Coordinates of C-alpha atoms in Angstrom, one line a residue:
M1 CA 0.4 -104.8 -79.9
T2 CA -0.5 -104.8 -83.5
S3 CA -3.2 -107.1 -84.7
Q4 CA -1.3 -108.8 -87.6
R5 CA 2.2 -110.1 -87.2
S6 CA 4.2 -113.2 -87.9
L7 CA 7.5 -114.2 -86.4
P8 CA 10.8 -114.1 -88.2
A9 CA 13.6 -116.5 -87.5
D10 CA 15.1 -115.8 -84.0
D11 CA 17.8 -117.0 -81.7
F12 CA 15.7 -117.9 -78.7
G13 CA 15.8 -121.6 -79.6
I14 CA 19.2 -121.8 -78.0
Y15 CA 17.7 -121.2 -74.6
Y16 CA 15.5 -124.3 -74.9
V17 CA 17.6 -127.4 -74.0
L18 CA 16.9 -130.8 -72.7
A19 CA 18.6 -131.8 -69.5
E20 CA 20.9 -134.7 -70.3
C21 CA 21.8 -135.6 -66.8
T22 CA 19.3 -135.8 -63.9
D23 CA 21.9 -134.9 -61.3
Y24 CA 23.3 -131.9 -63.3
Y25 CA 21.7 -129.4 -61.0
D26 CA 23.2 -131.0 -57.9
T27 CA 26.6 -129.8 -59.1
L28 CA 25.6 -126.1 -59.2
P29 CA 26.3 -123.7 -56.4
V30 CA 23.4 -122.5 -54.3
K31 CA 22.9 -119.3 -52.4
E32 CA 22.3 -119.4 -48.6
A33 CA 19.4 -117.4 -47.3
D34 CA 19.5 -116.4 -43.6
G35 CA 22.6 -118.6 -43.2
S36 CA 20.7 -121.9 -43.1
Q37 CA 18.2 -122.8 -45.8
P38 CA 19.5 -122.9 -49.4
R39 CA 17.9 -120.4 -51.7
F40 CA 18.0 -121.2 -55.4
Q41 CA 18.1 -118.7 -58.3
G42 CA 14.6 -117.6 -59.3
V43 CA 13.0 -118.8 -56.1
T44 CA 12.2 -115.5 -54.4
G45 CA 9.1 -114.2 -52.7
L46 CA 7.3 -110.9 -53.5
R47 CA 5.9 -108.5 -51.0
N48 CA 2.2 -107.8 -51.1
L49 CA 1.8 -104.0 -51.5
G50 CA -1.9 -104.1 -50.6
N51 CA -4.1 -106.5 -52.6
T52 CA -1.4 -107.1 -55.2
C53 CA -1.4 -110.9 -55.1
Y54 CA -2.7 -110.8 -58.7
M55 CA 0.5 -109.0 -59.7
N56 CA 2.8 -111.2 -57.7
A57 CA 1.4 -114.4 -59.2
I58 CA 1.9 -113.1 -62.7
L59 CA 5.4 -111.8 -62.1
Q60 CA 6.4 -115.2 -60.6
C61 CA 5.1 -117.0 -63.7
L62 CA 7.1 -114.6 -66.0
C63 CA 10.1 -115.0 -63.7
S64 CA 10.0 -118.8 -64.4
I65 CA 10.2 -118.4 -68.2
S66 CA 14.0 -118.7 -68.8
P67 CA 14.1 -117.3 -72.4
L68 CA 12.4 -114.2 -71.2
V69 CA 14.5 -113.8 -68.1
E70 CA 17.7 -114.5 -70.1
Y71 CA 16.8 -111.7 -72.5
F72 CA 16.8 -109.2 -69.6
L73 CA 19.6 -110.6 -67.5
S74 CA 21.9 -110.7 -70.6
G75 CA 21.3 -107.0 -71.3
K76 CA 19.9 -107.6 -74.7
Y77 CA 16.8 -105.5 -73.8
I78 CA 18.9 -102.3 -73.6
T79 CA 19.6 -102.1 -77.3
A80 CA 16.0 -102.6 -78.1
L81 CA 14.5 -100.1 -75.7
Q82 CA 12.3 -97.4 -77.2
N83 CA 13.1 -94.1 -75.4
D84 CA 9.6 -92.9 -75.1
C85 CA 8.3 -96.1 -73.3
S86 CA 11.2 -97.7 -71.5
E87 CA 10.2 -97.3 -67.9
V88 CA 8.2 -100.5 -67.5
A89 CA 10.7 -102.7 -69.3
T90 CA 13.6 -101.2 -67.3
A91 CA 11.7 -101.8 -64.0
F92 CA 10.9 -105.3 -65.1
A93 CA 14.6 -106.0 -65.9
Y94 CA 15.6 -104.8 -62.4
L95 CA 13.0 -106.9 -60.8
M96 CA 14.0 -110.0 -62.7
T97 CA 17.6 -109.4 -61.7
D98 CA 16.7 -109.1 -58.0
M99 CA 14.6 -112.3 -58.2
W100 CA 17.3 -114.3 -59.9
L101 CA 20.6 -112.8 -58.7
G102 CA 19.7 -111.1 -55.4
D103 CA 20.4 -112.3 -51.9
S104 CA 17.0 -111.7 -50.3
D105 CA 14.3 -114.3 -49.6
C106 CA 11.8 -111.8 -50.9
V107 CA 11.8 -108.5 -52.8
S108 CA 9.4 -105.6 -53.3
P109 CA 7.8 -105.1 -56.8
E110 CA 7.0 -101.5 -55.9
I111 CA 9.2 -99.9 -58.6
F112 CA 7.6 -102.1 -61.3
R113 CA 4.1 -101.4 -60.0
S114 CA 4.8 -97.7 -60.0
A115 CA 6.1 -97.7 -63.6
L116 CA 3.0 -99.6 -64.8
G117 CA 0.7 -97.5 -62.6
N118 CA 1.9 -94.4 -64.3
L119 CA 0.2 -95.7 -67.5
Y120 CA -2.6 -97.6 -65.8
P121 CA -3.6 -95.9 -62.5
A122 CA -5.9 -98.8 -61.5
F123 CA -2.9 -100.9 -60.6
T124 CA -1.7 -98.4 -58.1
K125 CA -4.9 -98.6 -56.1
K126 CA -5.1 -101.1 -53.2
T127 CA -8.0 -103.0 -54.9
Q128 CA -8.1 -106.5 -56.3
Q129 CA -7.5 -106.8 -60.1
D130 CA -7.9 -109.6 -62.5
A131 CA -4.6 -111.5 -63.1
Q132 CA -5.3 -112.3 -66.7
E133 CA -6.0 -108.6 -67.6
F134 CA -2.8 -107.6 -65.7
L135 CA -0.8 -110.1 -67.7
I136 CA -2.1 -108.7 -71.0
Y137 CA -1.2 -105.2 -70.0
V138 CA 2.3 -106.3 -68.9
L139 CA 3.0 -108.2 -72.2
N140 CA 1.7 -105.3 -74.3
E141 CA 3.9 -102.7 -72.5
L142 CA 7.0 -104.9 -72.8
H143 CA 6.3 -105.4 -76.5
E144 CA 5.8 -101.6 -77.0
A145 CA 9.1 -100.9 -75.3
L146 CA 11.1 -103.6 -77.1
K147 CA 9.6 -103.8 -80.6
K148 CA 11.7 -103.6 -83.7
Y149 CA 10.5 -102.8 -87.2
H150 CA 11.1 -105.1 -90.2
Y151 CA 10.5 -104.5 -93.9
P152 CA 7.8 -106.8 -95.3
R153 CA 8.8 -109.8 -97.3
R154 CA 7.3 -110.8 -100.6
R155 CA 4.4 -113.2 -99.9
S156 CA 4.4 -116.5 -101.8
H157 CA 1.0 -117.2 -103.5
D158 CA 0.0 -120.8 -102.9
K159 CA -2.9 -122.2 -104.8
G160 CA -3.7 -125.0 -102.3
S161 CA -6.6 -124.4 -100.0
A162 CA -4.6 -125.4 -96.9
Q163 CA -1.8 -123.0 -97.7
R164 CA -4.3 -120.3 -98.5
C165 CA -6.3 -120.6 -95.2
C166 CA -3.2 -120.9 -93.1
R167 CA -0.8 -118.5 -94.7
K168 CA 1.0 -116.1 -92.3
W169 CA 0.6 -112.4 -92.3
I170 CA 3.4 -110.0 -93.1
T171 CA 4.8 -108.2 -90.1
T172 CA 6.4 -104.9 -89.4
E173 CA 6.9 -105.3 -85.6
T174 CA 8.6 -108.0 -83.5
S175 CA 9.9 -108.2 -80.0
V176 CA 10.9 -110.8 -77.5
I177 CA 7.2 -110.9 -76.5
T178 CA 6.0 -111.8 -80.0
Q179 CA 8.8 -114.3 -80.5
L180 CA 7.9 -116.2 -77.4
F181 CA 4.1 -115.7 -76.7
E182 CA 2.4 -114.7 -79.9
G183 CA 0.4 -117.2 -81.9
Q184 CA -2.2 -116.8 -84.7
L185 CA -5.7 -118.2 -85.0
N186 CA -7.3 -118.7 -88.4
Y187 CA -11.1 -118.6 -88.7
S188 CA -12.9 -120.3 -91.6
I189 CA -16.3 -118.6 -92.1
V190 CA -18.9 -120.3 -94.3
C191 CA -22.0 -118.5 -95.4
L192 CA -24.9 -121.0 -95.0
K193 CA -26.8 -119.5 -97.9
C194 CA -24.2 -119.2 -100.7
E195 CA -21.8 -121.7 -99.1
K196 CA -18.8 -119.5 -100.0
C197 CA -15.9 -119.6 -97.5
T198 CA -13.7 -116.7 -96.3
Y199 CA -10.8 -116.7 -93.9
K200 CA -9.9 -114.3 -91.1
N201 CA -6.6 -114.3 -89.1
E202 CA -6.2 -113.1 -85.5
V203 CA -3.1 -113.0 -83.3
F204 CA -3.2 -113.9 -79.7
T205 CA -1.0 -114.0 -76.6
V206 CA -3.6 -115.6 -74.3
L207 CA -6.3 -118.0 -75.3
S208 CA -9.5 -117.7 -73.2
L209 CA -11.1 -121.1 -73.0
P210 CA -14.8 -121.8 -72.1
I211 CA -15.5 -124.4 -69.4
P212 CA -18.1 -126.9 -70.6
S213 CA -19.0 -128.4 -67.2
E214 CA -19.8 -127.1 -63.8
Y215 CA -18.3 -130.0 -61.9
E216 CA -15.4 -131.7 -63.7
C217 CA -13.7 -131.7 -67.1
S218 CA -10.3 -131.8 -68.8
L219 CA -8.3 -129.2 -70.5
Q220 CA -8.8 -131.1 -73.7
D221 CA -12.6 -130.7 -73.2
C222 CA -12.1 -126.9 -72.9
L223 CA -10.0 -126.9 -76.1
Q224 CA -12.5 -129.0 -78.0
C225 CA -15.3 -126.6 -76.9
F226 CA -13.2 -123.6 -78.1
F227 CA -12.3 -125.1 -81.5
Q228 CA -15.6 -126.7 -82.3
Q229 CA -17.7 -125.3 -85.2
D230 CA -20.1 -122.6 -84.1
T231 CA -23.2 -121.5 -86.0
L232 CA -24.0 -117.8 -85.8
T233 CA -27.7 -116.9 -86.2
W234 CA -30.1 -114.1 -85.5
K235 CA -28.3 -111.1 -84.0
N236 CA -24.9 -112.7 -84.4
Q237 CA -25.1 -113.0 -88.2
I238 CA -22.1 -111.9 -90.2
H239 CA -22.1 -109.8 -93.3
C240 CA -21.4 -112.0 -96.4
S241 CA -19.5 -110.1 -99.1
F242 CA -20.9 -112.4 -101.8
C243 CA -24.5 -112.1 -100.7
E244 CA -24.0 -108.5 -99.8
T245 CA -26.1 -108.9 -96.6
K246 CA -25.9 -110.4 -93.2
Q247 CA -26.3 -114.2 -93.2
E248 CA -26.2 -117.2 -90.9
T249 CA -22.7 -118.5 -90.9
A250 CA -20.7 -121.5 -89.7
V251 CA -17.4 -120.5 -88.0
R252 CA -14.5 -122.8 -87.0
A253 CA -11.2 -121.7 -85.5
G254 CA -7.8 -123.3 -85.8
I255 CA -4.2 -122.4 -84.8
S256 CA -2.3 -121.3 -87.9
K257 CA 0.8 -120.4 -86.0
A258 CA 1.6 -122.0 -82.6
P259 CA 3.6 -119.9 -80.1
K260 CA 6.6 -121.3 -78.2
L261 CA 4.8 -120.5 -75.0
I262 CA 1.0 -120.8 -75.0
I263 CA -1.1 -119.3 -72.1
F264 CA -4.6 -120.6 -71.4
H265 CA -7.1 -118.5 -69.5
L266 CA -9.8 -120.7 -68.0
K267 CA -13.0 -118.6 -68.0
R268 CA -14.1 -119.2 -64.5
F269 CA -15.9 -115.9 -64.1
D270 CA -19.3 -115.9 -65.7
I271 CA -21.6 -112.9 -66.1
Q272 CA -25.2 -113.5 -67.2
G273 CA -27.1 -110.2 -67.1
T274 CA -26.9 -109.1 -63.5
T275 CA -25.9 -112.5 -62.2
K276 CA -22.2 -113.0 -61.5
R277 CA -20.7 -116.3 -60.5
K278 CA -17.4 -118.2 -60.4
L279 CA -17.2 -121.7 -61.9
R280 CA -15.4 -124.0 -59.5
T281 CA -15.0 -126.8 -62.0
D282 CA -12.2 -129.2 -61.3
I283 CA -10.3 -129.0 -64.6
H284 CA -7.7 -131.8 -65.2
Y285 CA -4.7 -130.6 -67.1
P286 CA -1.5 -132.5 -68.0
L287 CA 2.0 -131.6 -66.6
T288 CA 3.6 -133.0 -69.8
N289 CA 2.8 -133.8 -73.4
L290 CA -0.2 -131.6 -73.9
D291 CA -1.1 -132.5 -77.5
L292 CA -2.3 -129.6 -79.6
T293 CA -2.0 -131.4 -82.9
P294 CA -5.8 -131.6 -83.5
Y295 CA -6.1 -127.8 -83.4
I296 CA -3.0 -126.8 -85.4
C297 CA -3.1 -126.3 -89.1
P298 CA -1.2 -129.3 -90.6
I299 CA 1.5 -127.3 -92.4
F300 CA 2.4 -125.4 -89.3
R301 CA 2.7 -128.2 -86.7
K302 CA 6.1 -127.1 -85.5
Y303 CA 5.3 -127.3 -81.8
P304 CA 2.6 -130.0 -81.4
K305 CA 3.2 -130.9 -77.7
Y306 CA 3.7 -128.7 -74.7
N307 CA 4.8 -129.1 -71.1
L308 CA 3.4 -127.1 -68.2
C309 CA 5.8 -124.5 -66.7
A310 CA 3.5 -122.3 -64.5
V311 CA 0.0 -122.0 -63.0
V312 CA -1.9 -119.1 -61.6
N313 CA -4.5 -120.1 -59.0
H314 CA -7.5 -118.2 -57.8
F315 CA -9.1 -118.7 -54.4
G316 CA -12.4 -117.1 -53.4
D317 CA -15.4 -115.6 -55.2
F318 CA -16.2 -113.4 -58.2
D319 CA -15.8 -110.1 -56.3
G320 CA -12.8 -111.0 -54.1
G321 CA -10.2 -113.7 -53.4
H322 CA -6.5 -114.4 -53.5
Y323 CA -4.0 -115.4 -56.2
T324 CA -1.0 -117.7 -55.9
A325 CA 1.3 -119.3 -58.4
F326 CA 2.9 -122.7 -59.0
C327 CA 6.2 -122.4 -61.1
K328 CA 8.7 -124.9 -62.2
N329 CA 12.3 -123.7 -61.6
S330 CA 14.8 -124.3 -64.4
F331 CA 17.6 -124.4 -61.9
T332 CA 16.3 -127.2 -59.7
Q333 CA 13.7 -128.7 -62.1
A334 CA 11.4 -128.7 -59.0
W335 CA 7.9 -127.1 -58.6
Y336 CA 7.4 -124.3 -56.1
S337 CA 4.4 -122.6 -54.6
F338 CA 4.5 -118.8 -54.5
D339 CA 2.1 -117.1 -52.1
D340 CA 3.4 -113.5 -51.9
T341 CA 6.4 -113.8 -49.6
R342 CA 5.7 -117.5 -48.7
V343 CA 7.6 -119.8 -50.9
S344 CA 7.8 -123.6 -50.6
E345 CA 8.7 -126.6 -52.8
I346 CA 5.8 -128.8 -53.7
P347 CA 5.6 -132.3 -55.3
D348 CA 4.4 -132.7 -58.9
T349 CA 1.2 -134.2 -57.7
S350 CA 0.2 -131.0 -56.0
V351 CA 0.5 -128.9 -59.2
Q352 CA -2.9 -130.3 -60.5
N353 CA -5.6 -128.6 -58.5
A354 CA -9.1 -127.2 -58.8
T355 CA -8.2 -123.6 -58.4
A356 CA -6.2 -123.1 -61.6
Y357 CA -7.0 -119.9 -63.5
L358 CA -4.1 -119.5 -65.9
L359 CA -1.9 -122.2 -67.4
F360 CA 1.5 -121.6 -69.0
Y361 CA 2.8 -124.3 -71.4
S362 CA 6.1 -124.4 -73.2
C363 CA 7.0 -126.3 -76.3
Q364 CA 10.4 -127.4 -74.8
P365 CA 12.1 -127.5 -71.4
F366 CA 14.0 -124.4 -70.3
S367 CA 17.7 -124.0 -69.6
I368 CA 19.1 -121.8 -66.8
P369 CA 19.2 -118.1 -67.7
I370 CA 22.8 -116.7 -68.1
Q371 CA 23.7 -113.3 -67.0
K372 CA 26.0 -111.1 -69.1
H373 CA 29.1 -110.3 -67.1

């Protein structure tokens, strides 16, 4: 994905709706699995192909994001496909269709893994991979396959400091991925010698948050640690264009463009020289009303509060372990645990746990994806 983009107006807002009636979902038809237990759309297990729990957990989370699923089930992706890199996106569309509209309790992601493995052979090996890295590869490949080009617009020149530090970058590429997942960070960089301030923008799809405690903390503690001012000294000095040499600097980050879906990566894996360890900190995170207002540039606070929609959990140690996912289903509005082929409904109170590794938050509740007939 390119490093500097902003998002044009899009039509994905129509897929975010508030449920007006709590018993609405009771009126919808359900599919029967094995002739006994009801199986709901989007509640489908995935077969483990040999240490592919990392892949299954990420795919379950993406499967729970209705605007993304809608894009593929409706067939919109077909007109956007780039001929030279369509294999991954097409395989993803087929998999989402099987998971939402198929009749099986579980399906195999073999075709999708094969398509992605043609580009990244590490994912075809029966070895454990990092779920966060896999997620980034998937989002990048979907973007490359579905991106569209837009002519740049004339940029308005604002004299105010807030507008200057938070202005958006002109874009030439957009896709369903950028429209849903991409945000932008703005870094204010102050030279501690000449006190001149410069600004740097950086797009993101996943925010990697430091964990400030070894025992217990909150997601807000992690966010405050990430967005606090940092002083760069010694070997970390930054070149100052005014002093024309490297200087000690004070750097502070803020969100200049908040995405509709924001993904937090909790940095549990720590490497200090030759020492590797996993932080088992119990991180408390809200299921609803996560307030990002303190970290969003004031003139761009369009989506200040977010609700949790999916979680990737990691069990085990640094060099091995097992991934599972918790996802909220837009059909039933209930939470489900996905452990490869094992799927079970869980209460809201079980969603908060000490093994969370990736957190998916949405600015609004999801509606049910609609298939194009």
